[in-house]
Coordinates of C-alpha atoms (C1' of nucleotides) in Angstrom, one line a residue:
Chain J
M1 CA 0.0 -2.5 28.9
K2 CA 1.6 -2.6 32.2
P3 CA 5.0 -4.2 32.6
E4 CA 4.1 -7.5 33.9
S5 CA 6.5 -10.0 34.8
R6 CA 6.7 -13.4 33.1
K7 CA 6.3 -15.0 36.3
E8 CA 3.0 -12.8 37.0
E9 CA 2.1 -13.9 33.4
I10 CA 2.4 -17.6 34.1
I11 CA 0.5 -17.3 37.4
K12 CA -2.4 -15.7 35.8
A13 CA -2.3 -18.6 33.0
A14 CA -2.3 -21.0 35.8
A15 CA -5.2 -19.6 37.5
I16 CA -7.4 -19.9 34.5
L17 CA -6.2 -23.4 33.9
F18 CA -6.8 -24.2 37.6
K19 CA -10.4 -22.7 37.5
E20 CA -11.2 -25.0 34.5
K21 CA -10.0 -28.3 35.6
G22 CA -8.6 -27.8 39.4
Y23 CA -4.9 -27.9 40.4
S24 CA -4.3 -31.5 40.2
A25 CA -5.6 -32.0 36.7
V26 CA -3.5 -29.4 35.2
T27 CA -0.1 -30.3 34.0
M28 CA 3.0 -28.1 33.7
R29 CA 2.7 -29.2 29.9
D30 CA -0.9 -27.8 29.9
L31 CA 0.3 -24.7 31.2
A32 CA 3.4 -24.4 29.1
K33 CA 1.3 -24.8 26.2
A34 CA -1.1 -21.8 27.1
M35 CA 2.1 -19.7 27.4
G36 CA 3.4 -20.8 24.0
I37 CA 6.5 -22.2 25.4
K38 CA 7.8 -25.8 26.7
A39 CA 7.4 -27.1 30.1
A40 CA 10.9 -27.0 31.1
S41 CA 11.1 -23.1 30.4
L42 CA 8.6 -22.5 33.2
Y43 CA 11.1 -23.4 35.7
N44 CA 13.3 -20.3 34.7
H45 CA 10.5 -18.3 36.3
I46 CA 8.9 -20.4 39.1
Q47 CA 10.3 -23.0 41.5
S48 CA 7.4 -25.3 41.3
K49 CA 3.8 -26.2 40.4
Q50 CA 3.1 -25.9 44.1
E51 CA 4.6 -22.2 44.3
I52 CA 2.1 -21.2 41.9
L53 CA -0.8 -22.3 43.6
S54 CA 0.5 -21.0 47.0
T55 CA 1.0 -17.7 45.4
I56 CA -2.5 -17.8 44.1
I57 CA -4.2 -18.7 47.3
I58 CA -2.2 -17.1 50.0
D59 CA -2.3 -13.5 48.1
L60 CA -6.2 -13.9 47.9
A61 CA -6.6 -15.0 51.5
E62 CA -4.3 -12.0 52.7
E63 CA -6.3 -9.6 50.7
F64 CA -9.5 -10.8 52.4
T65 CA -7.9 -11.0 55.9
T66 CA -6.8 -7.3 55.4
G67 CA -10.1 -6.2 54.1
M68 CA -11.9 -8.1 57.1
N69 CA -9.7 -6.5 59.7
Q70 CA -10.5 -3.1 58.6
I71 CA -14.3 -3.8 58.6
V72 CA -13.8 -5.3 62.1
N73 CA -12.3 -2.1 63.3
C74 CA -14.5 0.4 61.8
D75 CA -17.1 2.3 63.7
K76 CA -20.2 1.1 61.9
N77 CA -23.4 -1.1 63.0
A78 CA -23.6 -4.6 62.1
T79 CA -25.8 -4.2 58.9
K80 CA -23.2 -1.6 57.6
K81 CA -20.4 -4.0 58.3
I82 CA -22.0 -6.7 56.5
E83 CA -22.7 -4.5 53.4
H84 CA -19.0 -3.8 53.5
I85 CA -18.1 -7.5 53.6
I86 CA -20.4 -7.8 50.5
D87 CA -18.5 -5.0 48.7
L88 CA -15.0 -6.7 49.6
H89 CA -16.0 -9.9 47.9
I90 CA -17.5 -8.2 44.9
D91 CA -14.3 -6.1 44.6
V92 CA -12.0 -9.2 44.9
T93 CA -14.1 -11.0 42.4
L94 CA -14.1 -8.4 40.1
R95 CA -10.5 -8.1 40.1
N96 CA -9.2 -11.8 40.1
S97 CA -12.4 -14.3 39.7
D98 CA -9.8 -16.7 38.3
G99 CA -7.9 -17.0 41.4
L100 CA -10.7 -17.5 43.5
A101 CA -11.3 -20.8 42.0
S102 CA -8.1 -22.2 43.5
L103 CA -8.8 -20.3 46.9
N104 CA -12.3 -22.1 46.9
N105 CA -11.4 -25.3 45.6
D106 CA -7.7 -26.3 45.7
W107 CA -6.6 -24.9 49.1
M108 CA -6.4 -28.7 50.2
H109 CA -3.6 -29.3 47.8
L110 CA -1.3 -26.4 49.6
E111 CA 1.7 -28.0 51.4
E112 CA 1.9 -28.1 55.2
K113 CA 3.1 -24.7 56.1
N114 CA 0.9 -22.7 53.9
L115 CA -2.0 -25.1 54.4
Q116 CA -1.9 -24.3 58.2
Y117 CA -1.3 -20.4 57.5
F118 CA -4.4 -20.4 55.0
E119 CA -6.6 -22.4 57.4
K120 CA -6.1 -20.0 60.4
M121 CA -6.9 -17.0 58.0
R122 CA -10.1 -18.5 56.9
H123 CA -11.0 -19.8 60.4
D124 CA -10.3 -16.1 61.6
Y125 CA -12.5 -14.7 58.9
E126 CA -15.5 -16.8 59.4
E127 CA -15.1 -15.9 63.2
N128 CA -15.1 -12.2 62.6
F129 CA -18.0 -12.6 60.3
R130 CA -20.2 -14.7 63.0
N131 CA -19.2 -12.1 65.7
I132 CA -20.5 -9.3 63.5
V133 CA -23.7 -11.2 63.1
K134 CA -24.0 -12.1 66.6
K135 CA -23.5 -8.4 67.8
G136 CA -26.2 -7.5 65.1
V137 CA -28.6 -10.0 66.5
D138 CA -27.7 -8.9 70.1
Q139 CA -28.7 -5.3 69.2
E140 CA -31.8 -6.4 67.3
E141 CA -30.7 -4.9 64.1
I142 CA -30.6 -8.7 62.6
K143 CA -33.3 -11.3 63.0
P144 CA -32.5 -14.1 65.7
F145 CA -32.2 -16.9 63.5
N146 CA -29.4 -19.4 63.6
I147 CA -26.3 -17.5 63.6
E148 CA -24.4 -20.3 61.7
I149 CA -27.1 -20.5 59.0
M150 CA -27.1 -16.7 58.3
V151 CA -23.2 -16.5 58.0
F152 CA -23.1 -19.9 56.0
S153 CA -25.7 -18.7 53.6
T154 CA -24.3 -15.4 53.1
L155 CA -20.6 -16.6 52.8
S156 CA -21.7 -19.4 50.4
T157 CA -23.2 -16.9 47.9
L158 CA -20.1 -14.4 48.1
R159 CA -17.8 -17.1 47.7
T160 CA -19.5 -18.5 44.6
L161 CA -19.6 -15.3 43.0
Y162 CA -16.8 -16.1 40.8
L163 CA -18.5 -18.6 39.2
W164 CA -21.3 -16.8 38.3
Y165 CA -20.2 -13.0 37.8
P166 CA -18.2 -13.8 34.4
K167 CA -21.3 -15.3 33.0
Q168 CA -23.3 -12.1 33.5
K169 CA -22.2 -9.6 30.3
N170 CA -24.4 -6.8 31.1
I171 CA -24.3 -6.0 34.9
D172 CA -22.7 -3.0 36.5
A173 CA -20.6 -3.3 39.4
D174 CA -22.6 -0.9 41.6
L175 CA -25.9 -2.4 40.4
L176 CA -24.6 -5.8 41.4
K177 CA -23.5 -4.6 44.9
H178 CA -27.1 -3.0 45.5
D179 CA -29.0 -5.9 44.5
M180 CA -26.7 -8.5 46.3
I181 CA -27.2 -6.5 49.5
S182 CA -30.8 -6.2 49.2
V183 CA -31.3 -10.1 48.2
L184 CA -28.8 -11.2 51.0
L185 CA -30.1 -8.8 53.7
K186 CA -33.6 -8.2 52.9
G187 CA -34.8 -11.3 51.2
V188 CA -36.6 -11.9 48.0
I189 CA -40.4 -11.8 49.3
Chain N
M1 CA -26.7 -53.6 57.8
K2 CA -28.3 -53.7 54.4
P3 CA -26.5 -56.0 51.9
E4 CA -24.6 -53.4 50.1
S5 CA -22.9 -54.6 47.1
R6 CA -19.1 -54.4 46.9
K7 CA -19.5 -52.0 44.1
E8 CA -21.7 -49.8 46.2
E9 CA -19.1 -50.0 48.9
I10 CA -16.3 -48.9 46.6
I11 CA -18.5 -46.0 45.4
K12 CA -19.2 -44.6 48.7
A13 CA -15.7 -44.8 49.8
A14 CA -14.5 -42.9 46.5
A15 CA -17.0 -40.0 47.0
I16 CA -15.7 -39.6 50.6
L17 CA -12.1 -39.4 48.9
F18 CA -13.3 -37.2 46.0
K19 CA -14.9 -34.8 48.5
E20 CA -11.4 -34.6 50.5
K21 CA -9.0 -34.1 47.4
G22 CA -10.9 -34.0 44.3
Y23 CA -11.4 -36.7 41.7
S24 CA -7.9 -35.9 40.0
A25 CA -5.8 -36.2 43.2
V26 CA -7.3 -39.5 44.2
T27 CA -5.6 -42.5 43.1
M28 CA -7.0 -46.1 42.7
R29 CA -4.4 -47.0 45.5
D30 CA -5.7 -44.6 47.8
L31 CA -9.2 -46.0 47.1
A32 CA -8.2 -49.5 47.6
K33 CA -6.3 -48.6 50.7
A34 CA -9.5 -47.2 52.0
M35 CA -11.2 -50.5 51.2
G36 CA -8.3 -52.4 53.0
I37 CA -7.6 -54.2 49.5
K38 CA -4.8 -53.7 46.6
A39 CA -5.7 -51.5 43.7
A40 CA -6.0 -54.5 41.2
S41 CA -8.8 -56.0 43.3
L42 CA -11.1 -52.9 42.6
Y43 CA -11.4 -53.7 39.0
N44 CA -13.2 -57.1 39.8
H45 CA -16.1 -54.7 40.7
I46 CA -15.6 -51.6 38.6
Q47 CA -14.5 -51.0 35.3
S48 CA -12.5 -47.8 35.6
K49 CA -12.1 -44.8 37.9
Q50 CA -14.2 -42.9 35.2
E51 CA -17.3 -45.1 35.9
I52 CA -17.0 -44.5 39.5
L53 CA -17.3 -40.7 38.9
S54 CA -20.1 -40.9 36.4
T55 CA -21.9 -43.2 38.7
I56 CA -21.9 -40.8 41.7
I57 CA -22.5 -37.5 39.6
I58 CA -25.3 -38.8 37.0
D59 CA -27.2 -40.5 39.8
L60 CA -27.4 -37.2 41.8
A61 CA -28.0 -35.3 38.8
E62 CA -30.9 -37.5 38.0
E63 CA -32.5 -37.3 41.5
F64 CA -32.5 -33.4 41.2
T65 CA -34.1 -33.6 37.7
T66 CA -36.6 -35.8 39.0
G67 CA -37.3 -33.5 42.2
M68 CA -37.6 -30.3 40.0
N69 CA -39.7 -31.9 37.6
Q70 CA -42.3 -32.7 40.4
I71 CA -41.9 -29.2 41.7
V72 CA -42.6 -27.9 38.3
N73 CA -45.6 -29.6 37.4
C74 CA -47.4 -29.3 40.9
D75 CA -50.1 -26.8 41.5
K76 CA -48.5 -24.3 43.9
N77 CA -47.7 -20.8 43.7
A78 CA -43.8 -19.6 43.3
T79 CA -43.1 -19.0 47.0
K80 CA -44.2 -22.6 47.8
K81 CA -42.3 -24.1 44.6
I82 CA -39.1 -22.5 45.9
E83 CA -39.7 -23.9 49.7
H84 CA -40.0 -27.4 47.8
I85 CA -36.8 -26.6 46.0
I86 CA -34.9 -25.8 49.3
D87 CA -36.4 -29.3 50.7
L88 CA -35.1 -31.2 48.0
H89 CA -31.6 -29.7 48.5
I90 CA -31.7 -30.4 52.1
D91 CA -33.0 -33.9 51.6
V92 CA -30.4 -34.8 49.1
T93 CA -27.7 -33.3 51.3
L94 CA -28.8 -35.4 54.2
R95 CA -28.7 -38.6 52.2
N96 CA -25.3 -38.0 50.0
S97 CA -23.5 -35.0 51.1
D98 CA -20.3 -36.9 50.1
G99 CA -21.5 -37.3 46.4
L100 CA -22.6 -33.8 46.1
A101 CA -19.0 -32.8 46.3
S102 CA -18.0 -34.6 43.1
L103 CA -21.5 -33.1 41.5
N104 CA -20.3 -29.6 42.5
N105 CA -16.5 -29.8 41.6
D106 CA -15.8 -32.6 39.5
W107 CA -18.4 -32.8 36.9
M108 CA -15.9 -31.3 34.3
H109 CA -13.9 -34.6 34.2
L110 CA -16.6 -36.6 32.9
E111 CA -16.2 -38.3 29.5
E112 CA -17.8 -36.6 26.6
K113 CA -21.1 -38.3 26.7
N114 CA -22.0 -38.2 30.2
L115 CA -20.7 -34.6 30.6
Q116 CA -23.2 -33.5 27.9
Y117 CA -25.9 -35.3 29.6
F118 CA -24.9 -33.7 32.8
E119 CA -24.7 -30.3 31.3
K120 CA -28.1 -30.5 30.0
M121 CA -29.6 -31.5 33.1
R122 CA -28.1 -28.8 34.9
H123 CA -29.1 -26.3 32.3
D124 CA -32.8 -27.4 32.6
Y125 CA -32.6 -27.4 36.3
E126 CA -31.4 -23.7 36.4
E127 CA -34.0 -22.8 33.6
N128 CA -36.8 -24.2 35.6
F129 CA -35.8 -22.6 38.7
R130 CA -35.2 -19.3 36.9
N131 CA -38.8 -19.6 35.4
I132 CA -40.3 -20.2 38.7
V133 CA -38.8 -17.1 40.2
K134 CA -39.7 -15.2 37.1
K135 CA -43.4 -16.0 37.5
G136 CA -43.1 -15.3 41.0
V137 CA -42.1 -11.8 40.2
D138 CA -44.7 -11.3 37.6
Q139 CA -47.5 -12.2 40.2
E140 CA -46.0 -10.0 42.8
E141 CA -45.1 -12.5 45.1
I142 CA -41.3 -12.0 44.9
K143 CA -39.5 -8.6 44.7
P144 CA -38.5 -7.3 41.3
F145 CA -34.8 -7.8 41.8
N146 CA -32.6 -9.0 39.2
I147 CA -33.6 -12.5 38.6
E148 CA -30.4 -14.0 38.1
I149 CA -28.9 -12.6 41.2
M150 CA -31.9 -14.1 43.1
V151 CA -31.4 -17.4 41.6
F152 CA -27.8 -17.6 41.9
S153 CA -27.8 -16.3 45.4
T154 CA -30.2 -19.2 46.4
L155 CA -28.7 -21.8 44.4
S156 CA -25.0 -21.2 45.8
T157 CA -26.2 -21.6 49.2
L158 CA -28.2 -24.8 48.4
R159 CA -25.4 -26.4 46.3
T160 CA -22.8 -25.6 49.2
L161 CA -25.0 -27.0 52.0
Y162 CA -22.8 -30.3 51.6
L163 CA -19.8 -28.4 52.9
W164 CA -21.4 -27.0 55.9
Y165 CA -24.1 -29.6 57.2
P166 CA -21.8 -32.3 58.3
K167 CA -20.0 -29.6 60.6
Q168 CA -23.2 -28.7 62.3
K169 CA -23.5 -31.6 65.0
N170 CA -26.7 -30.5 66.8
I171 CA -29.1 -29.2 64.3
D172 CA -32.3 -30.9 63.2
A173 CA -33.5 -31.4 59.8
D174 CA -36.7 -29.7 60.0
L175 CA -35.3 -26.7 62.0
L176 CA -32.7 -26.3 59.4
K177 CA -35.4 -26.3 56.5
H178 CA -37.5 -23.7 58.4
D179 CA -34.5 -21.6 59.1
M180 CA -33.1 -21.8 55.6
I181 CA -36.5 -20.9 54.0
S182 CA -36.6 -17.9 56.3
V183 CA -33.1 -16.6 55.7
L184 CA -33.3 -17.1 51.9
L185 CA -36.7 -15.7 51.3
K186 CA -37.2 -13.2 54.1
G187 CA -33.7 -12.0 54.5
V188 CA -31.9 -11.6 57.7
I189 CA -32.8 -8.0 58.5
Chain D
dG1 C1' -12.5 -61.8 45.4
dT2 C1' -8.0 -60.9 46.2
dC3 C1' -3.3 -61.2 45.1
dT4 C1' 1.6 -60.3 42.5
dA5 C1' 3.7 -58.6 38.8
dT6 C1' 3.8 -55.6 35.3
dA7 C1' 2.5 -53.1 31.0
dG8 C1' 2.2 -48.7 29.2
dT9 C1' 1.6 -44.0 29.9
dA10 C1' 2.2 -39.3 31.7
dG11 C1' 3.5 -36.6 35.5
dG12 C1' 7.2 -32.8 38.0
dA13 C1' 11.5 -31.5 37.4
dT14 C1' 16.6 -31.3 36.1
dA15 C1' 20.8 -30.6 32.9
dG16 C1' 23.1 -28.3 29.7
dA17 C1' 22.9 -26.4 24.7
dC18 C1' 21.7 -22.3 22.3
Chain Q
dG1 C1' 14.6 -17.1 28.0
dT2 C1' 13.7 -21.2 25.6
dC3 C1' 15.1 -25.4 23.9
dT4 C1' 15.9 -30.7 23.8
dA5 C1' 16.6 -34.7 26.1
dT6 C1' 15.8 -37.3 30.0
dC7 C1' 15.5 -38.9 35.0
dC8 C1' 12.4 -40.8 38.2
dT9 C1' 8.3 -41.5 39.6
dA10 C1' 3.5 -42.5 40.1
dC11 C1' -0.5 -43.3 37.7
dT12 C1' -4.6 -46.3 35.5
dA13 C1' -5.2 -50.8 33.9
dT14 C1' -4.5 -55.7 32.6
dA15 C1' -3.0 -60.8 32.9
dG16 C1' -3.0 -64.7 35.4
dA17 C1' -2.0 -67.5 39.9
dC18 C1' -4.6 -68.7 44.1

DNA sequence: GTCTATAGTAGGATAGAC
DNA sequence: GTCTATCCTACTATAGAC
């Protein structure tokens, strides 16, 4: 029952629709209908459809960037850092799984300036991840497989959590974290 | 230099554009420009934009269904079956990575009949995968973690290969298969 | 097999009343 | 804060000439 602004309500409703059909296939009329108002009324609260998308995506990307910076700067070994990254993804997914659909699938529809900003954040995030894994390999904590395959495999799973988590009804967040860490780091056989 | 029909050329060009921007954001004018002709000319070869999408998606889904059926019916243990599934995904990705973008992200834009057909194939595929993992756990080949987490984690990585593989220039298919099997099954630490 | 022309519809967004 | 009315543009698709 927190006093959510109308703008925030619109953005939340939009994130749900973007998740279902993608940014391009959702019309302002669809969004208005979901809010129970007419399309023209939306423009009293937001400037454009594009503004909704960039708010959803940039806020989330900054959240990941902040989280990753803390992990990079903490004084832990590679394995612990990767565990923190898994935690970060699970926490963000629990808080805003709808928005993650746009982050994953609709970032290419950002306009020039935000697109560049987003791509830089994503690149830096992946680079930080890669460096953590590399250091883990150097220090013989992590097996010497292809770095890209290990990073890609872990990130793919974490980035797709938003699709899967809402379908799991009886799973506790801490259990999910624990099992995810086990599966991703220690394997299934 | 195989004698590819104009229709096949159009579908391949469409798959590339759908991968870049998604089905809804690609216009028939975009597609025509990519083919070096006018939009109206496309309709001499295809019936509708929808037909292009369903051809891309249904063909791929049937390919996965056929592959999975062979794996289910083969006489191997769970670990070997999962290795075959990894092979299947890598093979399909190498052959048609563009089309996989539509399979993963634009299936919801299929029209009623094909949507139902697709959803049944996807459901059966996941169910087959789940049963293989379950049997592996029962026979103590696979660790007794949450089945859904193991299936989801593996499938997420395999389904996202299409995004990642084209960026890796110097990786051999067999090396990829080998390392992917190691990472997904045996873990990184 | 491709073109021009165009029909018919639906999209994002604005103006101005209430 | 929401409405009706509407502008302008862009979309899919068709008709018919070449």
